[in-house]
């Protein structure tokens, strides 16, 4: 979050100013490290899930529905995503809500600064872009997982299921049913993190800023 830090001492002298600068620097660097670590962890989970789903897709296309390991690993991947949602989906949803509020707070003064030819507009533009990166990152990761699941469902649908035994057909049907309404990155089935969600966020931000501009009347 972008905000001025309150320093509980006078900053006009050299040593208090130096101490305040170090304090703000340590807070900023610590926050960046924690935020970057969370981002790397989220990307790592996404890339692993995408790779596992690609392996399942390759096995399904190569070995066909008779490969029993496909269904076992698919159930484990679904459980993995469910556990991840229980642990981190709430934090991701909160982060997206906070960054959306930030984006609305930066977007309105940005437009006013551009209209007034204020040099501060460049700083507001940087903050607006940076604030919008968080929901885009989360939604792009969720979209990647959803895309791979859709490919797996399409491959199962297009397979030569009629050439296999009834037991294999039933197992394939169960997997197709689960991929039809897949377990993806979401918060309590209320918000799914994908490009549709990101588009909705951008539309909401645009609508809110438009309302503020109309109310401002300048």
Short mmCIF file of C-alpha atoms in Angstrom, two decimals:
data_model
loop_
_atom_site.label_atom_id
_atom_site.label_comp_id
_atom_site.label_asym_id
_atom_site.label_seq_id
_atom_site.Cartn_x
_atom_site.Cartn_y
_atom_site.Cartn_z
CA UNK A 1 0.00 0.00 0.00
CA UNK A 2 1.15 3.49 -0.83
CA UNK A 3 0.83 5.89 2.11
CA UNK A 4 2.95 8.40 3.95
CA UNK A 5 4.40 6.98 7.17
CA UNK A 6 3.81 8.99 10.35
CA UNK A 7 7.06 9.61 12.25
CA UNK A 8 6.56 10.44 15.97
CA UNK A 9 9.49 12.89 16.19
CA UNK A 10 10.72 16.11 14.64
CA UNK A 11 12.27 15.55 11.20
CA UNK A 12 13.86 18.99 10.79
CA UNK A 13 17.24 18.13 12.35
CA UNK A 14 19.87 15.89 10.78
CA UNK A 15 19.96 12.86 13.10
CA UNK A 16 16.19 12.59 13.63
CA UNK A 17 15.77 12.94 9.86
CA UNK A 18 18.34 10.17 9.28
CA UNK A 19 16.62 7.90 11.80
CA UNK A 20 13.25 8.56 10.17
CA UNK A 21 14.66 7.82 6.73
CA UNK A 22 16.15 4.52 7.92
CA UNK A 23 12.88 3.63 9.63
CA UNK A 24 10.85 4.22 6.47
CA UNK A 25 13.45 2.39 4.34
CA UNK A 26 13.41 -0.68 6.60
CA UNK A 27 9.60 -0.77 6.57
CA UNK A 28 9.49 -0.42 2.78
CA UNK A 29 12.17 -3.04 2.10
CA UNK A 30 10.61 -5.49 4.56
CA UNK A 31 7.19 -5.06 2.98
CA UNK A 32 8.62 -5.54 -0.52
CA UNK A 33 10.44 -8.72 0.52
CA UNK A 34 7.32 -10.22 2.12
CA UNK A 35 5.11 -9.23 -0.81
CA UNK A 36 7.63 -10.58 -3.34
CA UNK A 37 7.93 -13.86 -1.43
CA UNK A 38 4.14 -14.30 -1.47
CA UNK A 39 4.09 -13.54 -5.20
CA UNK A 40 6.85 -16.04 -5.93
CA UNK A 41 5.03 -18.68 -3.86
CA UNK A 42 1.80 -18.06 -5.77
CA UNK A 43 3.55 -18.24 -9.15
CA UNK A 44 5.35 -21.44 -8.10
CA UNK A 45 2.06 -23.09 -7.17
CA UNK A 46 0.53 -22.02 -10.49
CA UNK A 47 3.43 -23.31 -12.59
CA UNK A 48 3.45 -26.63 -10.73
CA UNK A 49 -0.29 -27.11 -11.16
CA UNK A 50 -0.04 -26.19 -14.84
CA UNK A 51 2.81 -28.66 -15.34
CA UNK A 52 0.95 -31.48 -13.55
CA UNK A 53 -2.18 -30.89 -15.62
CA UNK A 54 -0.13 -30.92 -18.83
CA UNK A 55 1.35 -34.26 -17.78
CA UNK A 56 -2.14 -35.66 -17.18
CA UNK A 57 -3.23 -34.33 -20.56
CA UNK A 58 -0.27 -36.01 -22.25
CA UNK A 59 -0.98 -39.31 -20.49
CA UNK A 60 -4.63 -39.19 -21.46
CA UNK A 61 -3.79 -38.52 -25.10
CA UNK A 62 -1.00 -41.14 -25.16
CA UNK A 63 -2.32 -43.98 -22.99
CA UNK A 64 -6.04 -43.33 -23.25
CA UNK A 65 -8.74 -43.69 -20.56
CA UNK A 66 -7.42 -47.14 -19.58
CA UNK A 67 -4.56 -45.52 -17.63
CA UNK A 68 -5.80 -45.69 -14.02
CA UNK A 69 -3.10 -43.35 -12.72
CA UNK A 70 -4.73 -40.44 -14.55
CA UNK A 71 -7.82 -40.50 -12.33
CA UNK A 72 -5.82 -40.99 -9.14
CA UNK A 73 -3.55 -38.02 -9.85
CA UNK A 74 -6.49 -35.92 -10.98
CA UNK A 75 -8.23 -36.44 -7.61
CA UNK A 76 -5.02 -35.49 -5.81
CA UNK A 77 -4.66 -32.31 -7.86
CA UNK A 78 -8.25 -31.33 -7.06
CA UNK A 79 -7.55 -31.88 -3.36
CA UNK A 80 -4.37 -29.82 -3.70
CA UNK A 81 -6.27 -26.87 -5.17
CA UNK A 82 -8.99 -27.14 -2.50
CA UNK A 83 -6.38 -27.04 0.28
CA UNK A 84 -4.67 -24.08 -1.35
CA UNK A 85 -7.97 -22.21 -1.54
CA UNK A 86 -8.67 -22.89 2.14
CA UNK A 87 -5.26 -21.53 3.15
CA UNK A 88 -4.71 -18.57 0.83
CA UNK A 89 -7.89 -17.64 -1.07
CA UNK A 90 -9.05 -15.34 1.73
CA UNK A 91 -5.78 -13.40 1.71
CA UNK A 92 -5.85 -13.14 -2.08
CA UNK A 93 -9.44 -11.87 -2.03
CA UNK A 94 -8.59 -9.28 0.64
CA UNK A 95 -5.54 -8.15 -1.33
CA UNK A 96 -7.65 -7.72 -4.45
CA UNK A 97 -10.26 -5.67 -2.56
CA UNK A 98 -7.59 -3.41 -1.05
CA UNK A 99 -5.82 -2.84 -4.36
CA UNK A 100 -9.15 -2.05 -6.04
CA UNK A 101 -9.81 0.66 -3.45
CA UNK A 102 -6.27 1.95 -3.98
CA UNK A 103 -6.78 2.03 -7.73
CA UNK A 104 -9.94 4.10 -7.31
CA UNK A 105 -8.05 6.44 -4.98
CA UNK A 106 -5.20 6.89 -7.46
CA UNK A 107 -7.27 7.01 -10.64
CA UNK A 108 -9.42 10.02 -9.74
CA UNK A 109 -6.55 12.36 -8.75
CA UNK A 110 -4.58 11.05 -11.75
CA UNK A 111 -7.24 12.27 -14.16
CA UNK A 112 -7.46 15.63 -12.37
CA UNK A 113 -3.66 15.98 -12.48
CA UNK A 114 -3.57 15.18 -16.18
CA UNK A 115 -6.29 17.74 -16.80
CA UNK A 116 -4.37 20.38 -14.83
CA UNK A 117 -1.00 19.39 -16.42
CA UNK A 118 0.37 18.65 -12.95
CA UNK A 119 3.82 16.91 -12.92
CA UNK A 120 2.54 14.79 -10.03
CA UNK A 121 0.51 12.85 -12.61
CA UNK A 122 3.54 10.70 -13.46
CA UNK A 123 3.84 9.52 -9.86
CA UNK A 124 0.11 8.78 -9.71
CA UNK A 125 0.31 6.89 -13.01
CA UNK A 126 3.10 4.69 -11.64
CA UNK A 127 1.11 3.96 -8.48
CA UNK A 128 -2.05 3.21 -10.47
CA UNK A 129 -0.27 0.70 -12.70
CA UNK A 130 1.47 -0.92 -9.74
CA UNK A 131 -1.79 -1.23 -7.77
CA UNK A 132 -3.51 -2.87 -10.75
CA UNK A 133 -0.75 -5.48 -11.08
CA UNK A 134 -1.83 -7.39 -7.95
CA UNK A 135 -5.32 -8.41 -9.15
CA UNK A 136 -3.95 -9.04 -12.63
CA UNK A 137 -1.28 -11.37 -11.24
CA UNK A 138 -3.77 -13.38 -9.16
CA UNK A 139 -6.32 -13.57 -11.98
CA UNK A 140 -3.73 -14.59 -14.58
CA UNK A 141 -2.54 -17.43 -12.33
CA UNK A 142 -6.09 -18.64 -11.83
CA UNK A 143 -6.75 -18.37 -15.56
CA UNK A 144 -3.71 -20.53 -16.36
CA UNK A 145 -4.99 -23.33 -14.14
CA UNK A 146 -8.52 -23.01 -15.56
CA UNK A 147 -7.18 -23.16 -19.12
CA UNK A 148 -5.26 -26.38 -18.49
CA UNK A 149 -8.31 -27.97 -16.85
CA UNK A 150 -10.43 -27.01 -19.87
CA UNK A 151 -7.87 -28.64 -22.17
CA UNK A 152 -7.98 -31.80 -20.06
CA UNK A 153 -11.78 -31.85 -20.25
CA UNK A 154 -11.71 -31.35 -24.03
CA UNK A 155 -9.18 -34.15 -24.46
CA UNK A 156 -11.32 -36.51 -22.36
CA UNK A 157 -14.41 -35.54 -24.36
CA UNK A 158 -12.69 -36.17 -27.69
CA UNK A 159 -11.09 -39.48 -26.68
CA UNK A 160 -12.20 -42.80 -28.17
CA UNK A 161 -14.09 -43.75 -25.01
CA UNK A 162 -16.30 -46.25 -26.89
CA UNK A 163 -13.28 -48.50 -27.51
CA UNK A 164 -12.67 -49.15 -23.80
CA UNK A 165 -14.26 -51.29 -21.11
CA UNK A 166 -17.37 -50.07 -19.23
CA UNK A 167 -15.34 -49.57 -16.04
CA UNK A 168 -12.89 -47.31 -17.83
CA UNK A 169 -15.77 -45.39 -19.38
CA UNK A 170 -17.32 -44.76 -15.95
CA UNK A 171 -14.04 -43.46 -14.55
CA UNK A 172 -13.60 -41.21 -17.57
CA UNK A 173 -17.15 -39.91 -17.12
CA UNK A 174 -16.45 -39.07 -13.47
CA UNK A 175 -13.34 -37.13 -14.45
CA UNK A 176 -15.22 -35.29 -17.20
CA UNK A 177 -17.93 -34.34 -14.71
CA UNK A 178 -15.36 -32.87 -12.32
CA UNK A 179 -13.58 -30.95 -15.08
CA UNK A 180 -16.90 -29.59 -16.37
CA UNK A 181 -17.21 -27.66 -13.08
CA UNK A 182 -13.55 -27.68 -12.08
CA UNK A 183 -11.94 -26.84 -8.76
CA UNK A 184 -10.00 -23.68 -9.59
CA UNK A 185 -8.58 -20.78 -7.63
CA UNK A 186 -11.59 -19.20 -5.95
CA UNK A 187 -12.79 -17.72 -2.68
CA UNK A 188 -15.60 -19.82 -1.18
CA UNK A 189 -17.09 -20.40 -4.67
CA UNK A 190 -18.00 -16.69 -4.57
CA UNK A 191 -15.18 -15.25 -6.68
CA UNK A 192 -13.12 -17.21 -9.21
CA UNK A 193 -9.74 -15.72 -10.00
CA UNK A 194 -9.58 -15.53 -13.80
CA UNK A 195 -9.63 -12.97 -16.60
CA UNK A 196 -13.39 -12.56 -16.28
CA UNK A 197 -12.86 -11.50 -12.67
CA UNK A 198 -10.12 -9.06 -13.71
CA UNK A 199 -12.36 -7.57 -16.40
CA UNK A 200 -15.11 -7.08 -13.82
CA UNK A 201 -12.63 -5.34 -11.51
CA UNK A 202 -11.52 -2.95 -14.25
CA UNK A 203 -15.14 -2.20 -15.16
CA UNK A 204 -15.97 -1.49 -11.51
CA UNK A 205 -12.98 0.83 -11.10
CA UNK A 206 -13.89 2.68 -14.29
CA UNK A 207 -17.52 3.07 -13.19
CA UNK A 208 -16.53 4.35 -9.74
CA UNK A 209 -14.06 6.89 -11.12
CA UNK A 210 -16.65 8.03 -13.67
CA UNK A 211 -19.15 8.65 -10.86
CA UNK A 212 -16.55 10.67 -8.93
CA UNK A 213 -15.77 12.76 -12.01
CA UNK A 214 -19.46 13.50 -12.57
CA UNK A 215 -19.94 14.44 -8.91
CA UNK A 216 -16.84 16.62 -8.90
CA UNK A 217 -18.05 18.70 -11.83
CA UNK A 218 -14.68 20.42 -12.47
#
